[in-house]
Coordinates of C-alpha atoms in Angstrom, one line a residue:
X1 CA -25.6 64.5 3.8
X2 CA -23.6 63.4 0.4
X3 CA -21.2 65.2 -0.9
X4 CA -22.0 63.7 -3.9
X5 CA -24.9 62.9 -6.5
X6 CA -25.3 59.8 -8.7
X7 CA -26.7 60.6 -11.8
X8 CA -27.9 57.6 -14.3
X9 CA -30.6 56.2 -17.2
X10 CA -30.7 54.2 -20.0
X11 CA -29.5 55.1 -23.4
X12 CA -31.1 54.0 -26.1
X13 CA -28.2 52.0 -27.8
X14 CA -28.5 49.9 -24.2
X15 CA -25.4 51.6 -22.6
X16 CA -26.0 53.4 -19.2
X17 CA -25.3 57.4 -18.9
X18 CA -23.6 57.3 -15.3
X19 CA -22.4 61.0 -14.0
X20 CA -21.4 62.1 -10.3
X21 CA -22.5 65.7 -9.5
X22 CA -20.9 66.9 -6.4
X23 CA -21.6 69.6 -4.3
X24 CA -20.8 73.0 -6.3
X25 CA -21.3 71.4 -9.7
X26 CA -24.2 72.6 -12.0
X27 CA -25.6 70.4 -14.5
X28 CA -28.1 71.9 -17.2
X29 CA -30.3 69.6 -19.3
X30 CA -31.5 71.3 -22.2
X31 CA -33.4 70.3 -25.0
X32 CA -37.0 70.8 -26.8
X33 CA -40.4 70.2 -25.7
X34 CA -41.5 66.4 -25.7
X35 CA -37.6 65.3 -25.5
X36 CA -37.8 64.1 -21.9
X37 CA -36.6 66.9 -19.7
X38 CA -39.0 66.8 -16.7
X39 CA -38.9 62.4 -16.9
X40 CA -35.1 63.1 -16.3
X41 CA -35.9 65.7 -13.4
X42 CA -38.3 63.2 -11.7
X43 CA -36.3 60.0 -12.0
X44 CA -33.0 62.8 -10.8
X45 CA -35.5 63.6 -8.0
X46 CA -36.6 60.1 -7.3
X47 CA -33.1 58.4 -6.9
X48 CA -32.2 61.1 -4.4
X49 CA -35.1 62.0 -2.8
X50 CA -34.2 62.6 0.9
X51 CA -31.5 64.8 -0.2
X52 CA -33.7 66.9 -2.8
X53 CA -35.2 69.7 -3.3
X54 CA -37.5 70.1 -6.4
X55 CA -39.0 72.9 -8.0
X56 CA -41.5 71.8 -10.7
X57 CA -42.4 73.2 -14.2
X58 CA -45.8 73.4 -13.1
X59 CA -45.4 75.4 -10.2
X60 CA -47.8 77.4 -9.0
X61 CA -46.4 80.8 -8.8
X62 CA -49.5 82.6 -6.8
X63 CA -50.2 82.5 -3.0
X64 CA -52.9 81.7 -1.1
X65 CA -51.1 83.4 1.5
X66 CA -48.6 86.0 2.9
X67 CA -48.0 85.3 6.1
X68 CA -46.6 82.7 8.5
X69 CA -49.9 81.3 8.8
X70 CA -49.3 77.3 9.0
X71 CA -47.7 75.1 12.7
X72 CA -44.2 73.9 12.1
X73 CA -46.2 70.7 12.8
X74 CA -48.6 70.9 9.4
X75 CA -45.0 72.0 7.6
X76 CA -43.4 68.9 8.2
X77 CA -46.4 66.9 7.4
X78 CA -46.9 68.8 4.3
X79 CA -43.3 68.6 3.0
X80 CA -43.4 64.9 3.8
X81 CA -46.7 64.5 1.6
X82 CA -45.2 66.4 -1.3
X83 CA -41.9 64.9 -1.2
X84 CA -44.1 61.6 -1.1
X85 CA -45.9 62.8 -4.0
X86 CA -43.1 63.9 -6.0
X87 CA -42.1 60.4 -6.5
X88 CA -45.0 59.3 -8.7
X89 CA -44.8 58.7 -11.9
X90 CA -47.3 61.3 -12.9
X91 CA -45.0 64.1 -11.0
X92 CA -43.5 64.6 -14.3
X93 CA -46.8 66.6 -15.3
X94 CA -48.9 67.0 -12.4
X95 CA -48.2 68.7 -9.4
X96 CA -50.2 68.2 -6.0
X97 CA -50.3 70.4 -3.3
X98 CA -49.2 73.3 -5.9
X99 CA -51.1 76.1 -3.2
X100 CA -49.1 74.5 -0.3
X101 CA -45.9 74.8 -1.9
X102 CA -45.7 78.4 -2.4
X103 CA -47.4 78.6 1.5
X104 CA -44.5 76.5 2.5
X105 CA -41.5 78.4 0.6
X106 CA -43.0 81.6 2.5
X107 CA -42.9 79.6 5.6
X108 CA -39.1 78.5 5.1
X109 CA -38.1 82.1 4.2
X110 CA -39.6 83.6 7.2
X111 CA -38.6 80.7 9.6
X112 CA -34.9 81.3 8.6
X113 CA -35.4 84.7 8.9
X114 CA -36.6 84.3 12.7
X115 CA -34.1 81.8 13.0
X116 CA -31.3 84.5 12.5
X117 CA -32.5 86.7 14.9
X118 CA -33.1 84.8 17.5
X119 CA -29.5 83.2 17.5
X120 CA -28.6 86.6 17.5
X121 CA -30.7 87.5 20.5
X122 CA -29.5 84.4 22.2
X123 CA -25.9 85.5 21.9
X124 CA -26.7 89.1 23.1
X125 CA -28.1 87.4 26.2
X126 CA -25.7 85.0 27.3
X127 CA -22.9 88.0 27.4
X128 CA -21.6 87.5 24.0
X129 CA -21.8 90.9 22.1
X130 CA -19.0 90.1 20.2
X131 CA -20.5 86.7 18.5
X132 CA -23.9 88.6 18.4
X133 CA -21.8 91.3 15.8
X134 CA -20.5 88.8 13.9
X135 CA -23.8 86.6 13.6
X136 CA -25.3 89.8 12.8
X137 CA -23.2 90.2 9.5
X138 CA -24.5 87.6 8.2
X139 CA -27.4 88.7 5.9
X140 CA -30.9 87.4 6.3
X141 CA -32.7 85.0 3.3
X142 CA -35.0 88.3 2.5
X143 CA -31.5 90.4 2.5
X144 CA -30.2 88.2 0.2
X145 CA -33.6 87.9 -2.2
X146 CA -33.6 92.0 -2.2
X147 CA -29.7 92.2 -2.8
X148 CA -30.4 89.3 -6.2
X149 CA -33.5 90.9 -6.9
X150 CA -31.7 94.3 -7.3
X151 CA -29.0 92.5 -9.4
X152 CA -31.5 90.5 -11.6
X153 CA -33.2 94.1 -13.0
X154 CA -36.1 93.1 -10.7
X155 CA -37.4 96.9 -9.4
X156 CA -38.8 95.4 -5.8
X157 CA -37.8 94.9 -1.9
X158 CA -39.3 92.1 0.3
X159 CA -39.3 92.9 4.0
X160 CA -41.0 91.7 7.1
X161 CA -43.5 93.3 8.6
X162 CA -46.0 93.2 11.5
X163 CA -47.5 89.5 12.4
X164 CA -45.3 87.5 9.9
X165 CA -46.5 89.0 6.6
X166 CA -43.9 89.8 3.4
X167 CA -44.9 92.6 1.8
X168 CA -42.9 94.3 -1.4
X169 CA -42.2 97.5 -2.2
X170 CA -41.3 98.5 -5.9
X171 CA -38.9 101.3 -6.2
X172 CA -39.1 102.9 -2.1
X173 CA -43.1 103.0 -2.9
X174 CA -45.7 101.9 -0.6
X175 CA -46.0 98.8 1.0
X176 CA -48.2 95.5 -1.0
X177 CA -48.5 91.6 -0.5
X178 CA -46.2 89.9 -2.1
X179 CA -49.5 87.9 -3.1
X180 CA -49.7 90.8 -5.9
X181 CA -46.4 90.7 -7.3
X182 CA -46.5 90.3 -11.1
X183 CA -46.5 86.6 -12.6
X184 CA -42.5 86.6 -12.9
X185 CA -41.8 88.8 -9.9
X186 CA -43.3 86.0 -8.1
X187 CA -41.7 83.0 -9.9
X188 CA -38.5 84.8 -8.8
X189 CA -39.1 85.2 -5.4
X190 CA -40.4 81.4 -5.0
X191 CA -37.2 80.2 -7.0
X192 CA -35.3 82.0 -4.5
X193 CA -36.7 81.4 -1.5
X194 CA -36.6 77.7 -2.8
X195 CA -32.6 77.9 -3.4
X196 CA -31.9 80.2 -0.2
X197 CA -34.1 78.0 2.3
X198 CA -32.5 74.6 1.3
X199 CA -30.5 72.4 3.4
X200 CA -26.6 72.7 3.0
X201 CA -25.4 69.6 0.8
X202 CA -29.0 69.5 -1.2
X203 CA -29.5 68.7 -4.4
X204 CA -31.4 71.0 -6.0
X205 CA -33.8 70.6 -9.2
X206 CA -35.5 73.6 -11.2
X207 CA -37.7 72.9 -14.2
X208 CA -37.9 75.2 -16.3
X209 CA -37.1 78.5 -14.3
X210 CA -37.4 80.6 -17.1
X211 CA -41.3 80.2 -17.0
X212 CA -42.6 83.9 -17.4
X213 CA -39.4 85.4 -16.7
X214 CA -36.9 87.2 -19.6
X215 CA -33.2 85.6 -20.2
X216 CA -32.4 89.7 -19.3
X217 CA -33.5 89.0 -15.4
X218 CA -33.1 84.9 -15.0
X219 CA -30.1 84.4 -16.3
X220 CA -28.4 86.7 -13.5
X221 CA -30.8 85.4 -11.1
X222 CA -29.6 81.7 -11.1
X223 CA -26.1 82.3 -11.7
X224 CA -26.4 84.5 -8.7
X225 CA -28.2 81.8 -6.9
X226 CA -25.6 79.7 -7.7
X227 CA -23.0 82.2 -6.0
X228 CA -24.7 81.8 -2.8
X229 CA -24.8 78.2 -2.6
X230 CA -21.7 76.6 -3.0
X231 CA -22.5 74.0 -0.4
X232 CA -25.2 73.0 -2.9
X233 CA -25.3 70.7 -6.2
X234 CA -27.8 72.0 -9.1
X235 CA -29.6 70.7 -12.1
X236 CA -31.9 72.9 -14.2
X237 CA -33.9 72.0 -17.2
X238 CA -34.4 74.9 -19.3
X239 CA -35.7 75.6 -22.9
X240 CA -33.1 78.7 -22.8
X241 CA -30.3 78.0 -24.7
X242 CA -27.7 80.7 -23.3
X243 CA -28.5 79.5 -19.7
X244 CA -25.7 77.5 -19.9
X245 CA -23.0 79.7 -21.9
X246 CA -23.8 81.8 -19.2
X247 CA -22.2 80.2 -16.6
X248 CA -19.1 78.5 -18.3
X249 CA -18.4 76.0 -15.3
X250 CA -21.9 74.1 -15.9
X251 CA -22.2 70.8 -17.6
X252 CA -24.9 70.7 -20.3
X253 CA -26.7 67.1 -20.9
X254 CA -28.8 67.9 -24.6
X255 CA -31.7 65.3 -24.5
X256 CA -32.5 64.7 -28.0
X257 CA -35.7 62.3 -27.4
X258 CA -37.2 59.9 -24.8
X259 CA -38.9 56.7 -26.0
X260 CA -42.0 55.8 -23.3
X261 CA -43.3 52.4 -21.9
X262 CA -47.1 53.6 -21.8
X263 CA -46.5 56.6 -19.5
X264 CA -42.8 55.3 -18.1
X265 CA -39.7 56.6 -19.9
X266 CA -37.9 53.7 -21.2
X267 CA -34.4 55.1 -22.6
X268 CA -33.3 58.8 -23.7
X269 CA -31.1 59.9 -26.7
X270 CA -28.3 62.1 -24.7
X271 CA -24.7 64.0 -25.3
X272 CA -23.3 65.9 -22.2
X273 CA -21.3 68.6 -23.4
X274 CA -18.2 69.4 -21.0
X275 CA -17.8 72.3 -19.6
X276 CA -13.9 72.2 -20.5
X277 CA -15.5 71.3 -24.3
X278 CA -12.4 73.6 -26.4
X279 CA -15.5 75.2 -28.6
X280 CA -16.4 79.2 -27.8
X281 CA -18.9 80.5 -26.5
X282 CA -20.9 81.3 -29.9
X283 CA -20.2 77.5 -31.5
X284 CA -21.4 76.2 -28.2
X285 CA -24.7 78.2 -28.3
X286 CA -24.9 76.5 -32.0
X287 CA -24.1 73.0 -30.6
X288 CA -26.6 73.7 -27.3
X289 CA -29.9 74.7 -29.8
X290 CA -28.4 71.8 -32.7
X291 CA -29.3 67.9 -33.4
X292 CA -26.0 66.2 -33.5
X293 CA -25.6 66.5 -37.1
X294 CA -25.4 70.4 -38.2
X295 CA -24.6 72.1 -41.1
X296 CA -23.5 76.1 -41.2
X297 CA -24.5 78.1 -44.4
X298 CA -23.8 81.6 -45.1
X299 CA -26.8 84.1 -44.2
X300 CA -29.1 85.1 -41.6
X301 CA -32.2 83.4 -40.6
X302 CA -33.8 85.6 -42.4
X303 CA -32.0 84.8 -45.9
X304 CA -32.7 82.3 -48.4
X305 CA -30.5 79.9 -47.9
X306 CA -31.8 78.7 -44.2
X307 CA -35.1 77.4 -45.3
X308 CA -34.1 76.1 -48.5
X309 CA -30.9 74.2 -47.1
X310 CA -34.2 72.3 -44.1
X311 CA -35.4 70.7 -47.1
X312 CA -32.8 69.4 -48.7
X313 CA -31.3 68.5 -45.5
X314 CA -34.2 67.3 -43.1
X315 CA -33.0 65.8 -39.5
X316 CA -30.0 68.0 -39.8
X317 CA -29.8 71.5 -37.9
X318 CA -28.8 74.6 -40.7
X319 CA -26.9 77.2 -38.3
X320 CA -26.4 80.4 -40.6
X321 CA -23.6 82.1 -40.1
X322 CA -22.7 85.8 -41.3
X323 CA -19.8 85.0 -44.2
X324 CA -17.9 81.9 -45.6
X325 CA -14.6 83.0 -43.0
X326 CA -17.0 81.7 -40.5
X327 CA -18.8 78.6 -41.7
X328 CA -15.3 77.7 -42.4
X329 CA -14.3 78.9 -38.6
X330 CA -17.0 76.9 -36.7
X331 CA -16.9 73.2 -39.3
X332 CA -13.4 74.1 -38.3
X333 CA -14.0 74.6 -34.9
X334 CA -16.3 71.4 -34.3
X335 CA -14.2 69.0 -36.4
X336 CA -11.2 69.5 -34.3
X337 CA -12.7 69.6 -30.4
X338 CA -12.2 65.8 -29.6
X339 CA -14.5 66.5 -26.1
X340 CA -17.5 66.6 -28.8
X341 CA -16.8 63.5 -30.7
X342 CA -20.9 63.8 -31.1
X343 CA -21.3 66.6 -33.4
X344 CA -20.7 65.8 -37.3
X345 CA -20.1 69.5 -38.6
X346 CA -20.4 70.5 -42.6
X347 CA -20.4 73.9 -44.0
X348 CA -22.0 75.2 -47.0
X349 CA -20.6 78.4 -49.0
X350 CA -21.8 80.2 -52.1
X351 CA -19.4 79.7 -55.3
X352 CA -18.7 83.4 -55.7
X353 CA -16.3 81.9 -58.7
X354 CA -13.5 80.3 -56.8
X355 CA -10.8 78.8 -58.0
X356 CA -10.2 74.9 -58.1
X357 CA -7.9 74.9 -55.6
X358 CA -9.8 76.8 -53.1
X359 CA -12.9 74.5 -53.5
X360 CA -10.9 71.6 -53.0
X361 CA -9.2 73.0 -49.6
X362 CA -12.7 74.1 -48.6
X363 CA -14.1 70.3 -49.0
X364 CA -11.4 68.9 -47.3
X365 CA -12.2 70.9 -44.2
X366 CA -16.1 69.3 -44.8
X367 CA -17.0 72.8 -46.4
X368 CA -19.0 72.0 -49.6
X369 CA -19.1 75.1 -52.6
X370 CA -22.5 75.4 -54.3
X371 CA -21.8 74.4 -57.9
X372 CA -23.7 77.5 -58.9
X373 CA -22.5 81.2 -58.3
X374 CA -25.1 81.8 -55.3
X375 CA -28.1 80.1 -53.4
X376 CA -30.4 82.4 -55.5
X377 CA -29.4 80.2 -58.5
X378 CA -31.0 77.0 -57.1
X379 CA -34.1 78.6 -56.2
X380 CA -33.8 79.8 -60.3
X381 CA -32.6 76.8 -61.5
X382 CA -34.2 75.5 -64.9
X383 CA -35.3 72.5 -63.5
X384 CA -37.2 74.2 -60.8
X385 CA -38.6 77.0 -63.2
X386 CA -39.6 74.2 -65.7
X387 CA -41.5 72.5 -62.7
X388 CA -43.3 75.5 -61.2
X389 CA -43.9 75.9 -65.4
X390 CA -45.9 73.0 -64.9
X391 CA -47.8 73.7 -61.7
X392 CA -49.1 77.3 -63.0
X393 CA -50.1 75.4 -66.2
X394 CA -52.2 73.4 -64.2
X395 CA -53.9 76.3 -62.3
X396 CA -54.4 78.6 -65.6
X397 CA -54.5 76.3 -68.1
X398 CA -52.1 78.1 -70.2
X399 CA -49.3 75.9 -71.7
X400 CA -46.4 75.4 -69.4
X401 CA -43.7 75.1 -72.1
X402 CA -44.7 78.5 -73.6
X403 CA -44.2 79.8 -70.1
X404 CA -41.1 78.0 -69.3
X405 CA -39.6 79.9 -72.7
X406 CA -41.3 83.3 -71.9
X407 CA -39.7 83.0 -68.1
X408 CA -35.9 81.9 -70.1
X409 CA -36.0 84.9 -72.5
X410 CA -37.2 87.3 -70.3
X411 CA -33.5 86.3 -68.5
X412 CA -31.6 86.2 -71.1
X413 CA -33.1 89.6 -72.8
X414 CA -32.3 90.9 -68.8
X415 CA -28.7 89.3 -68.9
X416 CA -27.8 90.9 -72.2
X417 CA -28.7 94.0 -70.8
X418 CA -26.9 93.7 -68.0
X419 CA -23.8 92.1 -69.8
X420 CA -21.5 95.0 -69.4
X421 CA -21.8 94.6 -65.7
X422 CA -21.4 91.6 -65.2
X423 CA -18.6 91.4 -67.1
X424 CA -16.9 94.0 -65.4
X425 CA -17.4 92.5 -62.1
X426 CA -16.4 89.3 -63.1
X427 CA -13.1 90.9 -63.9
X428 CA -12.4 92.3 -60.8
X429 CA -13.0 89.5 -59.1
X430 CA -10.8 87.6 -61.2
X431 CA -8.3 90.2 -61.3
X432 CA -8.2 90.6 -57.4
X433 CA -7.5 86.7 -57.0
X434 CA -4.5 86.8 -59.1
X435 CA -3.3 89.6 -57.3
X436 CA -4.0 87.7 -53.9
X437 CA -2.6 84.4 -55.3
X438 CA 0.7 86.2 -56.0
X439 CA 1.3 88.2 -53.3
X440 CA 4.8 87.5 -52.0
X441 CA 5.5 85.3 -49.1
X442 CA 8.3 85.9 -46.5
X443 CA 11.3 84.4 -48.4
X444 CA 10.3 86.7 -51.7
X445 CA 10.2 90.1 -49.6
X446 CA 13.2 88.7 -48.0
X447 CA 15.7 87.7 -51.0
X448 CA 14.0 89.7 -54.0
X449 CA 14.9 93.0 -54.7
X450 CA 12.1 94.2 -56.9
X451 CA 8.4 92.0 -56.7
X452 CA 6.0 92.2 -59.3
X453 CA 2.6 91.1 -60.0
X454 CA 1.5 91.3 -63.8
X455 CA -2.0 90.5 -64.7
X456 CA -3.1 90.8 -68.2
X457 CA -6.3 92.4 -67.6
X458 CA -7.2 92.8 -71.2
X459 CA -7.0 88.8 -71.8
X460 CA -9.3 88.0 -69.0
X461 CA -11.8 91.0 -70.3
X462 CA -11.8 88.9 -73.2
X463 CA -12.0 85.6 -72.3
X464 CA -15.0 87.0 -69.9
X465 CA -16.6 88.8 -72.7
X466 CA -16.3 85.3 -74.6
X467 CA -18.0 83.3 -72.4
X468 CA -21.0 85.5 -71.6
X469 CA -21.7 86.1 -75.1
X470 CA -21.4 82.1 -76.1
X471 CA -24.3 81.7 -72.8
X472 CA -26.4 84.5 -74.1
X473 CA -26.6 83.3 -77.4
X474 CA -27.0 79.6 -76.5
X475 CA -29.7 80.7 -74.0
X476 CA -28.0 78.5 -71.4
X477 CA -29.5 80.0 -68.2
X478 CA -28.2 77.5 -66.1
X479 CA -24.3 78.1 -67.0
X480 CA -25.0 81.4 -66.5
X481 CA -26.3 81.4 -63.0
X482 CA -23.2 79.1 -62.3
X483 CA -21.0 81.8 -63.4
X484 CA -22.6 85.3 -62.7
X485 CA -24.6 86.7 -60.0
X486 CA -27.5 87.3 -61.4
X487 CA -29.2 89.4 -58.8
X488 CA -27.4 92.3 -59.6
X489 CA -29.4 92.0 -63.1
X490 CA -33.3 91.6 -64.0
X491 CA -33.0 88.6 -64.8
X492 CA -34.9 86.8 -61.9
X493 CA -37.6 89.3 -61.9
X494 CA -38.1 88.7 -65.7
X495 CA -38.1 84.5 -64.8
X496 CA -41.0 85.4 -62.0
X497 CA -42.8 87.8 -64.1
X498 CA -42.9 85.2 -67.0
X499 CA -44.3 82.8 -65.1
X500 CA -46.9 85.2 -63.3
X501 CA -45.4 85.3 -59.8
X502 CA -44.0 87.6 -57.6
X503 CA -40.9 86.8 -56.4
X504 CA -41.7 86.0 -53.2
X505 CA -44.1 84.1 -54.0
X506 CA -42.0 82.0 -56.7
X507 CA -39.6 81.8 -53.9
X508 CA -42.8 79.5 -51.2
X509 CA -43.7 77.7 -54.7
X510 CA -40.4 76.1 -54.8
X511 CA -40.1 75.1 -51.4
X512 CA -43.7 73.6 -51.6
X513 CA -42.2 72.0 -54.4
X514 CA -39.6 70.3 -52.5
X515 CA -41.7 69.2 -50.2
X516 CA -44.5 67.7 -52.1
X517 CA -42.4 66.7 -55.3
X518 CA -39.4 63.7 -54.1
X519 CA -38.1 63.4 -57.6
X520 CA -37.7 67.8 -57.6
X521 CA -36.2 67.2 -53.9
X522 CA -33.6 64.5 -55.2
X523 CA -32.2 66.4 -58.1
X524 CA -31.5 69.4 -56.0
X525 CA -29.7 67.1 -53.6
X526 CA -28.2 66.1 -56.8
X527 CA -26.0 69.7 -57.3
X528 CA -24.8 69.3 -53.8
X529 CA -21.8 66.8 -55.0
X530 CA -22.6 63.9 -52.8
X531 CA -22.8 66.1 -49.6
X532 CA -26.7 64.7 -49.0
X533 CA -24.9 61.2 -49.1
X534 CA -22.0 61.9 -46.7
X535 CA -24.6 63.2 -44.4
X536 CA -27.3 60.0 -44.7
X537 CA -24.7 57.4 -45.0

């Protein structure tokens, strides 16, 4: 048997992806549907077919028996036929024999079982109690399936009873065929009986093993599977991206796409992550679920900025993360592992009124600042209210300028109101950055006697007060959504309200926008400071 797998295909710049798996390695291959996962399996399969053991997507995971009901005779012929079988094309999406193979992982798990005891009974008999005790510890296939069902959070126990049959038990109950365990209860017994039964030095291949089963139960499952068989090399295609951060040894080939020759593959779009990759665990969960080009923003999936950020950046993944510390963190974090030379990394941040300096050190990390306070500004943007103006016009008839100028003074009568506060937290923010900016280093608290950080408070009041009341009074809504957050006053409620809207819905208008309107999508692309360029070119 090898000790080793060869792994290749074609690429679809022409090179050739070439990888040796060896006994005790894992390899996942992760990616979406349609990308060429089960191709890869088959050709895997294929290339190493007398060595392999396959375990199709499409397996079928209820039995037409539960007993040891076939000849070792018709078991060889039938895992000849579906080994046969598993080397056509069309084994990629159709399985034959799907009842057999469930018949024939019973028969393997029994077999072995019998197999156990009889080498213990053979010892016993030919005056060797002593090897017979030490055969004995060695725990049975169905020993082991009940010990990793336990572990996995599965609630059964597979024994055998009377005239070959398995039967389960759920929690000490009464006795049942395993023919009516639940849908995953029985994928997890096939997949293990599958794993457990196969020949040392086999090359194993599960397609999607996640197939009615929750991350909580086969996740533990396979990585205890993989415990077991060390004498074993794996490869599992999953749609379940913490598969691999959950076993941190595993390498992790992301198929991107496959390109097909009628129904051959032709060439695949691949990276393979190391498992040695210097990324943690939580930026290589973003990398696993990401194209290769992937841009962090500050939210939640949930939060405006997400789908907003798709649009203006399509054929790019938008990873939110929680604050600007860590969009800054993972660009970091990417930019600098050299093991994943494949993933271009940009961050996006809110402007939250930083300072020159800041915003430059930010974008020389690859972290662009919005040029307006936050993203709730570019959904509020002039340019889009004047446009969705335009579209309600069209549907009420009314005159879109007159609703354009209701939706900008109903802000700016909402801003005025609101001046006070917004000046005062302006202030404090500005005050706190002086204070930050001036805090003393080392050498200060070391040769100073006295430190002191003066901030004229009063001046920036009024050079705050200044510039709120020059945008008020020269209705300039766009300055001030550069330079206030204007959520904390009515004034997007009074822009929605003016133009007949709920906010929510104003919110899916401008998307729609952006994706109907190519001269709307390219001036929002435009307040993004060349990032859409860096990321095309």
């Amino acid at each position: 048997m090898p000790k080793s797998f060869q792994l290749s295909f074609p690429l679809k710049d022409g090179r050739e992806f070439r990888r040796e798996l060896n006994v005790g390695e894992i390899l996942f291959i992760l990616g979406a549907n349609g990308t060429g996962k089960s191709s890869l399996i088959s050709r895997f399969f294929q290339a190493h077919s007398q060595h392999a053991k396959r375990i199709s997507a499409h397996r079928q995971t209820w039995f037409t028996s539960d007993a040891l009901d076939m000849t070792p005779q018709l078991r060889d012929n039938l895992e000849r036929d579906i080994r046969s079988q598993d080397q056509q094309l069309y084994a990629r999406y159709r399985e034959e024999y799907a009842a057999q193979r469930a018949s024939v992982a019973i028969y393997d798990l029994i077999d072995s079982d019998i197999m156990l005891e009889r080498e213990i009974a053979a010892l016993v008999r030919s005056g060797n109690p002593a090897g017979a005790q030490e055969k004995a510890r060695i725990p049975g296939p169905i020993q082991v399936i009940n010990e990793l069902m336990r572990l996995s959070n599965i609630p059964i126990e597979i024994s055998l009873e009377e005239r070959q049959k398995v039967v389960a038990r759920r929690n000490g109950g009464a006795a049942y065929s395993v023919a009516e365990l639940s849908d995953g209860e029985r994928n997890a017994f096939l997949i293990a009986a599958n794993v457990l039964t196969a020949a040392p030095e086999s090359l194993v291949l599960i397609d999607e093993p996640e197939r009615h089963l929750h991350r909580a139960i086969i996740s533990p499952l396979l990585t205890l599977l993989f415990e077991k068989r060390p004498d074993c090399a794996f490869i599992i295609s999953t749609h379940e991206l913490m598969l691999p951060v959950d076993n941190p040894g595993s390498q992790t080939l992301l198929v991107r796409s496959c390109v097909y020759n009628g129904s051959r593959p032709d060439y695949w779009s691949a990276d393979l992550l190391e498992p040695n990759a210097a990324v943690d665990d939580e930026l290589k969960r973003d990398i696993l679920g990401a194209r290769q080009k992937i841009v962090f923003v500050e939210g939640t999936p949930q939060s405006l900025d997400a789908p907003l950020y798709s649009l203006i950046f399509p054929q790019v993944s938008i990873v939110p993360k929680s604050s600007c510390r860590d969009v800054e963190h993972a660009v970091r974090g990417l930019r600098e592992a050299k093991d994943i030379h494949w993933v271009h990394a940009w961050g996006i941040v809110d402007n939250d009124r930083r300072s020159a300096e800041d915003i430059a050190r930010l974008q020389a990390l690859g972290v662009y600042v919005l040029s307006h306070f936050s993203v709730e500004a570019l959904y509020f943007h002039p340019e889009m209210v004047r446009r969705i103006a335009m579209r309600q016009a069209a549907v009420t008839g009314e005159d879109y300028q007159e609703l354009f100028d209701r939706a900008v003074t109903g802000a700016i009568e909402a801003v005025t109101v609101s001046r006070e506060h917004l000046v005062q937290n302006a202030v404090e923010r500005l005050v706190r950055r002086q204070i930050f900016d001036h805090l003393p280093n080392k050498d200060d608290i070391r040769n100073k006697p006295t430190v002191e950080i003066r901030v004229d408070v009063d001046a920036i009041r009024a050079a705050e007060i200044t510039a709120i009341d020059t945008l008020i009074k020269g209705r300039d809504l766009e300055g001030l959504l550069q330079r206030y957050p204007l959520r904390e006053s009515g004034a997007l409620a009074r822009i929605v309200n003016g133009l007949g809207l709920a906010r929510p819905k104003y919110e899916a208008a401008v998307r729609k926008l952006l994706q109907e309107d190519q001269d709307a999508l390219t001036f929002m692309r435009t307040l993004f400071d060349g990032l859409y360029e860096e990321i095309t070119g």
